Amino acid sequence: SLRHKDLFMIQIRAMLRASSQGQLRIMFPMISSIDEFRQAKGIVQECIFELEQEKHKISTPQLGTMVEMPSLVEIIDELAQEADFLSIGTNDFVQYLLAVDRTNERVANLYLPQHPAVLRALKKIADAAIKHHKEISVCGDMAANPKFLSFLLGIGIRTLSVDARYLPKLHEALSGITISETQQLVREVLKQSTVERTSSLLGLE
């Protein structure tokens, strides 16, 4: 989108014109740096200026990013200050962090969301969002898997984006846990350094 700015601006302008009907939230995917996020924000601001000059009625949108690139983990505190909201795209995040193509059957067994590095990274992302009072959500397979629900709740996640067909099992899992229990689980899980132990604690064996 940043490479093809002309097409990107057409899309952004259409979104902004629709914002006259309600609050608009724009989430940028595949962001890998603060620089890219600022570039995208700058294009939105440019479109806002143009539309205002053309006398269109628009509302200021909230601008967030999908966290799916591992490069964001070490700069997540700064990103959380700049973004209005964050959403962790667990499928790509796990895949890129572990360098595993989950669609390749020869290595798919190495795609492990319960890997200690993944879980510690998710905690760091959630901490940054909470610290800066920014909304954070989780989508992807981890969000839809009841086995990860306690961990996600324990690190502070309160919004999940899942297909409706997963809701019954998630509701059932929710009814049997408390926040204090999830926080205790997180403390135990984050002490572990092996997939074997995290899998055991999360009930994934």
XYZ file of N, CA and C in Angstrom:
615
model
N 0.823 -1.216 0.000
C 0.000 0.000 0.000
C 0.852 1.258 0.000
N 1.957 1.226 0.757
C 2.832 2.401 0.795
C 3.564 2.573 -0.536
N 3.815 1.480 -1.214
C 4.491 1.544 -2.513
C 3.561 2.105 -3.584
N 2.261 1.779 -3.457
C 1.279 2.247 -4.440
C 0.356 3.266 -3.762
N 0.938 4.407 -3.451
C 0.241 5.422 -2.679
C -1.044 5.896 -3.352
N -1.044 5.967 -4.679
C -2.231 6.454 -5.378
C -3.433 5.550 -5.125
N -3.223 4.242 -5.175
C -4.310 3.302 -4.908
C -4.696 3.311 -3.427
N -3.702 3.434 -2.580
C -3.937 3.462 -1.135
C -4.810 4.663 -0.764
N -4.520 5.806 -1.380
C -5.278 7.014 -1.063
C -6.734 6.902 -1.510
N -6.967 6.216 -2.613
C -8.348 5.998 -3.061
C -9.126 5.218 -2.000
N -8.484 4.194 -1.458
C -9.129 3.377 -0.426
C -9.370 4.187 0.848
N -8.368 4.927 1.259
C -8.484 5.716 2.491
C -9.545 6.801 2.346
N -9.577 7.455 1.196
C -10.583 8.492 0.975
C -11.992 7.899 1.048
N -12.175 6.719 0.479
C -13.493 6.078 0.530
C -13.889 5.777 1.972
N -12.939 5.286 2.758
C -13.210 5.009 4.172
C -13.587 6.286 4.917
N -12.822 7.329 4.668
C -13.058 8.591 5.372
C -14.412 9.197 5.002
N -14.792 9.085 3.757
C -16.108 9.614 3.351
C -17.231 8.840 4.026
N -17.001 7.544 4.226
C -18.012 6.733 4.926
C -18.066 7.065 6.405
N -17.014 7.706 6.930
C -16.968 8.008 8.363
C -18.021 9.016 8.785
N -18.662 9.665 7.821
C -19.730 10.608 8.165
C -20.924 9.869 8.774
N -20.943 8.543 8.602
C -22.045 7.735 9.125
C -21.737 7.140 10.499
N -20.526 7.351 11.005
C -20.189 6.804 12.321
C -18.686 6.767 12.540
N -18.281 6.308 13.723
C -16.870 6.259 14.081
C -16.108 5.269 13.201
N -15.031 5.739 12.610
C -14.203 4.914 11.733
C -12.929 4.496 12.461
N -12.590 3.221 12.310
C -11.338 2.685 12.843
C -10.594 2.020 11.682
N -9.367 2.434 11.456
C -8.550 1.873 10.385
C -7.380 1.140 11.017
N -7.237 -0.144 10.663
C -6.135 -0.944 11.188
C -5.202 -1.312 10.044
N -3.930 -0.952 10.184
C -2.942 -1.229 9.152
C -2.301 -2.601 9.393
N -2.282 -3.461 8.371
C -1.655 -4.786 8.518
C -0.182 -4.760 8.156
N 0.534 -5.781 8.597
C 1.926 -6.030 8.199
C 2.870 -4.864 8.498
N 2.560 -4.098 9.517
C 3.465 -3.027 9.942
C 4.687 -3.639 10.614
N 5.876 -3.193 10.226
C 7.092 -3.758 10.806
C 7.934 -2.733 11.549
N 7.531 -1.459 11.510
C 8.325 -0.423 12.171
C 7.460 0.792 12.489
N 7.961 1.620 13.381
C 7.298 2.893 13.690
C 7.235 3.748 12.429
N 8.293 3.676 11.632
C 8.365 4.475 10.406
C 7.188 4.169 9.479
N 6.903 2.881 9.291
C 5.799 2.490 8.412
C 4.467 2.956 8.961
N 4.313 2.829 10.285
C 3.053 3.266 10.885
C 2.868 4.772 10.694
N 3.934 5.523 10.874
C 3.850 6.978 10.695
C 3.587 7.337 9.239
N 4.163 6.587 8.311
C 3.888 6.830 6.893
C 2.407 6.637 6.594
N 1.865 5.540 7.101
C 0.452 5.253 6.869
C -0.430 6.328 7.498
N -0.092 6.727 8.710
C -0.838 7.796 9.382
C -0.761 9.091 8.582
N 0.431 9.363 8.032
C 0.611 10.584 7.257
C -0.269 10.609 6.021
N -0.436 9.461 5.394
C -1.301 9.381 4.214
C -2.754 9.626 4.607
N -3.152 9.094 5.749
C -4.517 9.351 6.234
C -4.719 10.839 6.490
N -3.750 11.466 7.121
C -3.860 12.897 7.389
C -3.921 13.708 6.093
N -3.169 13.263 5.103
C -3.183 13.926 3.798
C -4.566 13.814 3.169
N -5.164 12.644 3.268
C -6.506 12.432 2.711
C -7.550 13.253 3.459
N -7.400 13.347 4.783
C -8.324 14.154 5.580
C -8.272 15.608 5.133
N -7.060 16.106 4.934
C -6.899 17.502 4.501
C -7.567 17.731 3.149
N -7.333 16.811 2.213
C -7.921 16.954 0.881
C -9.447 16.958 0.941
N -10.005 16.025 1.704
C -11.465 15.918 1.785
C -12.080 17.135 2.465
N -11.385 17.661 3.467
C -11.894 18.871 4.130
C -11.871 20.051 3.177
N -10.838 20.120 2.324
C -10.773 21.182 1.332
C -11.900 21.051 0.308
N -12.335 19.806 0.099
C -13.433 19.555 -0.840
C -14.799 19.648 -0.174
N -14.789 20.052 1.102
C -16.027 20.291 1.868
C -16.797 19.020 2.210
N -16.081 17.895 2.299
C -16.737 16.658 2.726
C -16.799 16.624 4.251
N -17.883 16.103 4.747
C -18.033 15.948 6.191
C -17.451 14.604 6.604
N -16.416 14.638 7.436
C -15.784 13.408 7.897
C -15.500 13.507 9.388
N -15.288 12.358 10.012
C -14.895 12.339 11.424
C -13.477 11.789 11.520
N -12.746 12.230 12.529
C -11.366 11.781 12.697
C -11.341 10.308 13.091
N -10.653 9.488 12.312
C -10.661 8.050 12.604
C -9.655 7.668 13.684
N -9.901 6.522 14.306
C -8.898 5.909 15.167
C -7.993 5.071 14.272
N -6.690 5.117 14.543
C -5.719 4.419 13.710
C -4.953 3.404 14.542
N -5.032 2.154 14.133
C -4.345 1.100 14.866
C -3.532 0.231 13.940
N -2.939 -0.811 14.506
C -2.132 -1.708 13.692
C -2.313 -3.151 14.121
N -2.184 -4.035 13.169
C -2.146 -5.461 13.444
C -0.718 -5.804 13.857
N -0.566 -6.437 14.991
C 0.760 -6.853 15.451
C 0.966 -8.289 14.994
N 1.714 -8.448 13.927
C 1.966 -9.777 13.374
C 3.415 -9.950 12.948
N 4.198 -8.883 13.048
C 5.609 -8.944 12.690
C 6.454 -8.962 13.960
N 7.335 -9.933 14.137
C 8.157 -10.016 15.339
C 8.999 -8.776 15.606
N 9.301 -8.026 14.571
C 10.119 -6.821 14.746
C 9.453 -5.799 15.651
N 8.136 -5.917 15.826
C 7.429 -4.945 16.660
C 7.602 -5.206 18.147
N 7.997 -6.413 18.509
C 8.038 -6.765 19.932
C 8.973 -5.852 20.712
N 10.143 -5.587 20.160
C 11.125 -4.777 20.885
C 10.842 -3.280 20.820
N 9.881 -2.881 19.992
C 9.518 -1.460 19.947
C 8.044 -1.268 20.288
N 7.451 -2.292 20.934
C 6.015 -2.257 21.169
C 5.607 -1.145 22.126
N 6.472 -0.785 23.054
C 6.131 0.290 23.986
C 5.944 1.603 23.234
N 6.851 1.899 22.314
C 6.733 3.125 21.520
C 5.535 3.071 20.587
N 5.301 1.912 19.990
C 4.165 1.775 19.071
C 2.844 1.948 19.816
N 2.773 1.408 21.021
C 1.549 1.527 21.812
C 1.250 2.973 22.180
N 2.264 3.792 22.241
C 2.046 5.217 22.509
C 1.459 5.923 21.295
N 1.804 5.456 20.100
C 1.379 6.143 18.877
C 0.070 5.636 18.303
N -0.186 4.334 18.456
C -1.394 3.744 17.879
C -2.590 3.954 18.800
N -3.769 4.038 18.218
C -4.991 4.158 19.022
C -5.448 2.808 19.541
N -5.089 1.742 18.845
C -5.443 0.393 19.288
C -4.535 -0.614 18.601
N -4.444 -1.804 19.181
C -3.615 -2.869 18.642
C -4.426 -4.154 18.543
N -4.080 -4.994 17.582
C -4.685 -6.316 17.479
C -3.580 -7.302 17.125
N -3.439 -8.345 17.924
C -2.397 -9.335 17.663
C -2.928 -10.391 16.703
N -2.329 -10.485 15.541
C -2.703 -11.506 14.561
C -1.860 -12.748 14.811
N -2.376 -13.650 15.638
C -1.536 -14.738 16.136
C -1.046 -15.692 15.056
N -1.832 -15.933 14.031
C -1.385 -16.896 13.010
C -0.070 -16.476 12.361
N -0.038 -15.270 11.840
C 1.190 -14.793 11.202
C 2.277 -14.513 12.240
N 1.895 -14.000 13.400
C 2.894 -13.678 14.425
C 3.678 -14.932 14.812
N 2.970 -16.016 15.096
C 3.642 -17.265 15.470
C 4.494 -17.773 14.314
N 3.944 -17.738 13.118
C 4.648 -18.235 11.940
C 5.950 -17.496 11.701
N 5.901 -16.168 11.792
C 7.106 -15.379 11.527
C 8.106 -15.462 12.680
N 7.604 -15.508 13.900
C 8.512 -15.564 15.048
C 9.295 -16.866 15.070
N 8.630 -17.960 14.697
C 9.283 -19.269 14.721
C 9.863 -19.679 13.363
N 9.695 -18.831 12.359
C 10.209 -19.125 11.015
C 9.675 -20.457 10.499
N 8.363 -20.658 10.664
C 7.720 -21.901 10.252
C 6.550 -21.600 9.328
N 6.549 -22.202 8.157
C 5.416 -22.092 7.249
C 4.378 -23.120 7.679
N 3.313 -22.668 8.315
C 2.332 -23.602 8.874
C 1.533 -24.322 7.788
N 1.631 -23.876 6.546
C 0.929 -24.562 5.453
C 1.794 -25.629 4.787
N 3.049 -25.728 5.204
C 3.974 -26.722 4.651
C 3.976 -27.943 5.569
N 3.431 -29.048 5.099
C 3.276 -30.224 5.953
C 4.599 -30.786 6.456
N 5.701 -30.445 5.799
C 7.006 -30.960 6.218
C 7.518 -30.273 7.473
N 7.023 -29.070 7.749
C 7.492 -28.339 8.937
C 6.343 -27.850 9.819
N 5.113 -28.171 9.432
C 3.956 -27.653 10.176
C 3.956 -28.067 11.640
N 4.600 -29.191 11.944
C 4.650 -29.648 13.341
C 5.485 -28.729 14.228
N 6.263 -27.855 13.601
C 7.082 -26.901 14.357
C 6.351 -25.584 14.618
N 5.136 -25.494 14.084
C 4.302 -24.306 14.336
C 3.658 -24.507 15.712
N 4.224 -23.854 16.728
C 3.843 -24.109 18.118
C 3.493 -22.801 18.838
N 2.219 -22.451 18.883
C 1.820 -21.229 19.586
C 2.196 -21.244 21.064
N 2.364 -22.448 21.635
C 2.725 -22.562 23.045
C 4.222 -22.451 23.295
N 4.985 -22.158 22.263
C 6.429 -21.965 22.422
C 6.669 -20.845 23.440
N 7.576 -21.045 24.392
C 7.827 -20.015 25.411
C 8.119 -18.634 24.824
N 8.826 -18.585 23.700
C 9.143 -17.288 23.089
C 7.879 -16.576 22.624
N 6.926 -17.335 22.092
C 5.661 -16.758 21.640
C 4.877 -16.221 22.834
N 4.761 -17.015 23.873
C 3.963 -16.625 25.040
C 4.563 -15.406 25.743
N 5.874 -15.374 25.852
C 6.522 -14.217 26.486
C 6.351 -12.960 25.632
N 6.406 -13.128 24.323
C 6.209 -11.982 23.429
C 4.785 -11.441 23.544
N 3.801 -12.332 23.613
C 2.405 -11.899 23.758
C 2.209 -11.128 25.052
N 2.843 -11.586 26.106
C 2.745 -10.883 27.398
C 3.340 -9.478 27.285
N 4.461 -9.357 26.603
C 5.106 -8.055 26.443
C 4.223 -7.101 25.650
N 3.571 -7.605 24.608
C 2.684 -6.773 23.791
C 1.487 -6.312 24.606
N 0.883 -7.242 25.328
C -0.279 -6.901 26.152
C 0.093 -5.889 27.230
N 1.246 -6.075 27.842
C 1.696 -5.144 28.892
C 1.824 -3.721 28.359
N 2.374 -3.588 27.164
C 2.561 -2.255 26.579
C 1.218 -1.585 26.316
N 0.271 -2.337 25.779
C -1.048 -1.767 25.499
C -1.743 -1.334 26.784
N -1.677 -2.175 27.792
C -2.320 -1.859 29.075
C -1.649 -0.649 29.724
N -0.332 -0.615 29.662
C 0.423 0.504 30.248
C -0.010 1.840 29.659
N -0.265 1.860 28.362
C -0.624 3.113 27.685
C -2.131 3.245 27.450
N -2.902 2.398 28.130
C -4.369 2.490 28.107
C -4.930 2.409 26.683
N -4.382 1.455 25.922
C -4.837 1.255 24.554
C -5.579 -0.081 24.449
N -6.646 -0.067 23.680
C -7.399 -1.306 23.463
C -6.530 -2.310 22.717
N -6.587 -3.561 23.168
C -5.849 -4.606 22.483
C -6.741 -5.827 22.338
N -6.708 -6.429 21.169
C -7.495 -7.627 20.901
C -6.588 -8.693 20.310
N -7.108 -9.910 20.254
C -6.356 -11.033 19.678
C -7.243 -11.738 18.668
N -6.687 -12.066 17.519
C -7.415 -12.833 16.518
C -6.553 -13.999 16.071
N -7.104 -14.858 15.254
C -6.353 -16.008 14.787
C -6.680 -17.257 15.581
N -5.927 -18.332 15.309
C -6.212 -19.632 15.902
C -6.107 -19.635 17.423
N -5.179 -18.885 17.975
C -5.037 -18.866 19.426
C -6.276 -18.285 20.093
N -6.876 -17.285 19.473
C -8.070 -16.659 20.034
C -9.250 -17.619 20.030
N -9.276 -18.517 19.061
C -10.403 -19.438 18.914
C -10.229 -20.738 19.682
N -9.056 -20.955 20.250
C -8.759 -22.200 20.947
C -8.977 -22.044 22.454
N -9.960 -22.740 23.038
C -10.232 -22.621 24.472
C -9.021 -22.939 25.356
N -8.082 -23.726 24.836
C -6.893 -24.083 25.607
C -6.019 -22.862 25.903
N -6.099 -21.845 25.047
C -5.297 -20.642 25.249
C -6.078 -19.531 25.953
N -7.341 -19.741 26.187
C -8.191 -18.687 26.736
C -7.693 -18.198 28.086
N -7.363 -19.112 28.973
C -6.904 -18.718 30.306
C -5.618 -17.889 30.226
N -4.710 -18.304 29.345
C -3.458 -17.548 29.211
C -3.728 -16.135 28.700
N -4.559 -16.027 27.678
C -4.845 -14.706 27.102
C -5.526 -13.800 28.113
N -6.475 -14.339 28.856
C -7.131 -13.545 29.891
C -6.130 -13.145 30.970
N -5.238 -14.064 31.296
C -4.266 -13.807 32.347
C -3.262 -12.728 32.030
N -2.984 -12.511 30.741
C -2.051 -11.437 30.375
C -2.780 -10.113 30.132
N -4.101 -10.128 30.312
C -4.841 -8.882 30.217
C -5.701 -8.695 28.988
N -5.755 -9.697 28.122
C -6.587 -9.596 26.922
C -8.062 -9.703 27.323
N -8.874 -8.777 26.805
C -10.301 -8.806 27.107
C -11.169 -8.817 25.842
N -10.529 -8.743 24.684
C -11.269 -8.753 23.425
C -10.680 -9.793 22.487
N -11.525 -10.709 22.023
C -11.114 -11.725 21.066
C -11.916 -11.550 19.787
N -11.265 -11.742 18.652
C -11.939 -11.676 17.363
C -11.943 -13.080 16.774
N -13.124 -13.717 16.790
C -13.222 -15.105 16.330
C -14.470 -15.292 15.485
N -14.453 -16.351 14.689
C -15.630 -16.731 13.928
C -16.717 -17.186 14.900
N -17.957 -16.914 14.546
C -19.085 -17.210 15.441
C -19.165 -18.676 15.835
N -18.665 -19.558 14.999
C -18.794 -20.983 15.304
C -17.953 -21.405 16.512
N -16.993 -20.566 16.908
C -16.159 -20.894 18.058
C -16.739 -20.374 19.376
N -17.755 -19.556 19.302
C -18.276 -18.912 20.506
C -18.802 -19.885 21.562
N -19.574 -20.919 21.207
C -20.080 -21.826 22.253
C -18.974 -22.433 23.118
N -17.902 -22.926 22.490
C -16.822 -23.539 23.262
C -16.084 -22.510 24.116
N -15.931 -21.286 23.595
C -15.273 -20.237 24.379
C -16.141 -19.823 25.557
N -17.452 -19.713 25.338
C -18.367 -19.374 26.432
C -18.317 -20.442 27.518
N -18.288 -21.688 27.097
C -18.228 -22.786 28.054
C -16.935 -22.728 28.871
N -15.820 -22.463 28.190
C -14.537 -22.374 28.883
C -14.517 -21.198 29.851
N -15.107 -20.087 29.442
C -15.150 -18.893 30.296
C -15.886 -19.149 31.595
N -16.913 -19.947 31.531
C -17.748 -20.181 32.716
C -17.019 -20.956 33.803
N -15.901 -21.567 33.450
C -15.221 -22.390 34.426
C -13.924 -21.827 34.964
N -13.637 -20.551 34.673
C -12.374 -19.977 35.137
C -12.581 -18.616 35.789
N -11.614 -18.211 36.597
C -11.624 -16.883 37.201
C -10.346 -16.153 36.795
N -10.374 -14.830 36.868
C -9.200 -14.045 36.483
C -8.015 -14.364 37.388
N -8.255 -14.556 38.674
C -7.144 -14.877 39.581
C -6.480 -16.188 39.182
N -7.277 -17.154 38.737
C -6.723 -18.428 38.282
C -5.897 -18.242 37.015
N -6.379 -17.414 36.109
C -5.641 -17.200 34.860
C -4.325 -16.488 35.120
N -4.318 -15.569 36.057
C -3.084 -14.847 36.375
C -2.055 -15.769 37.006
N -2.517 -16.696 37.837
C -1.611 -17.679 38.423
C -1.035 -18.587 37.342
N -1.886 -18.976 36.388
C -1.424 -19.807 35.277
C -0.344 -19.093 34.488
N -0.562 -17.823 34.191
C 0.421 -17.048 33.435
C 1.758 -17.008 34.166
N 1.720 -16.796 35.468
C 2.972 -16.765 36.228
C 3.733 -18.078 36.098
N 3.006 -19.188 36.157
C 3.649 -20.489 36.040
C 4.160 -20.734 34.620
N 3.338 -20.404 33.642
C 3.712 -20.645 32.243
C 4.943 -19.853 31.847
N 5.007 -18.590 32.259
C 6.116 -17.738 31.834
C 7.441 -18.090 32.506
N 7.388 -18.936 33.527
C 8.618 -19.416 34.161
C 9.273 -20.517 33.332
N 8.510 -21.114 32.435
C 8.979 -22.285 31.710
C 9.839 -21.902 30.508
N 10.752 -22.785 30.177
C 11.642 -22.545 29.040
C 11.512 -23.601 27.952
N 10.621 -24.577 28.160
C 10.458 -25.624 27.158
C 9.013 -25.714 26.694
N 8.858 -26.148 25.446
C 7.519 -26.354 24.890
C 6.807 -27.475 25.635
N 7.558 -28.465 26.054
C 6.966 -29.587 26.774
C 6.234 -29.119 28.030
N 6.866 -28.222 28.785
C 6.261 -27.755 30.036
C 5.096 -26.810 29.782
N 5.238 -25.900 28.822
C 4.119 -24.992 28.541
C 2.929 -25.768 28.002
N 3.189 -26.762 27.184
C 2.103 -27.585 26.645
C 1.352 -28.284 27.771
N 2.117 -28.783 28.728
C 1.506 -29.479 29.857
C 0.634 -28.545 30.679
N 1.154 -27.375 30.995
C 0.406 -26.420 31.818
C -0.844 -25.906 31.109
N -0.784 -25.794 29.796
C -1.928 -25.284 29.023
C -2.896 -26.397 28.618
N -2.559 -27.612 28.974
C -3.440 -28.740 28.637
C -3.430 -29.102 27.172
N -2.274 -28.928 26.536
C -2.166 -29.174 25.095
C -1.500 -30.505 24.776
N -1.190 -31.281 25.761
C -0.527 -32.563 25.528
C -1.467 -33.546 24.833
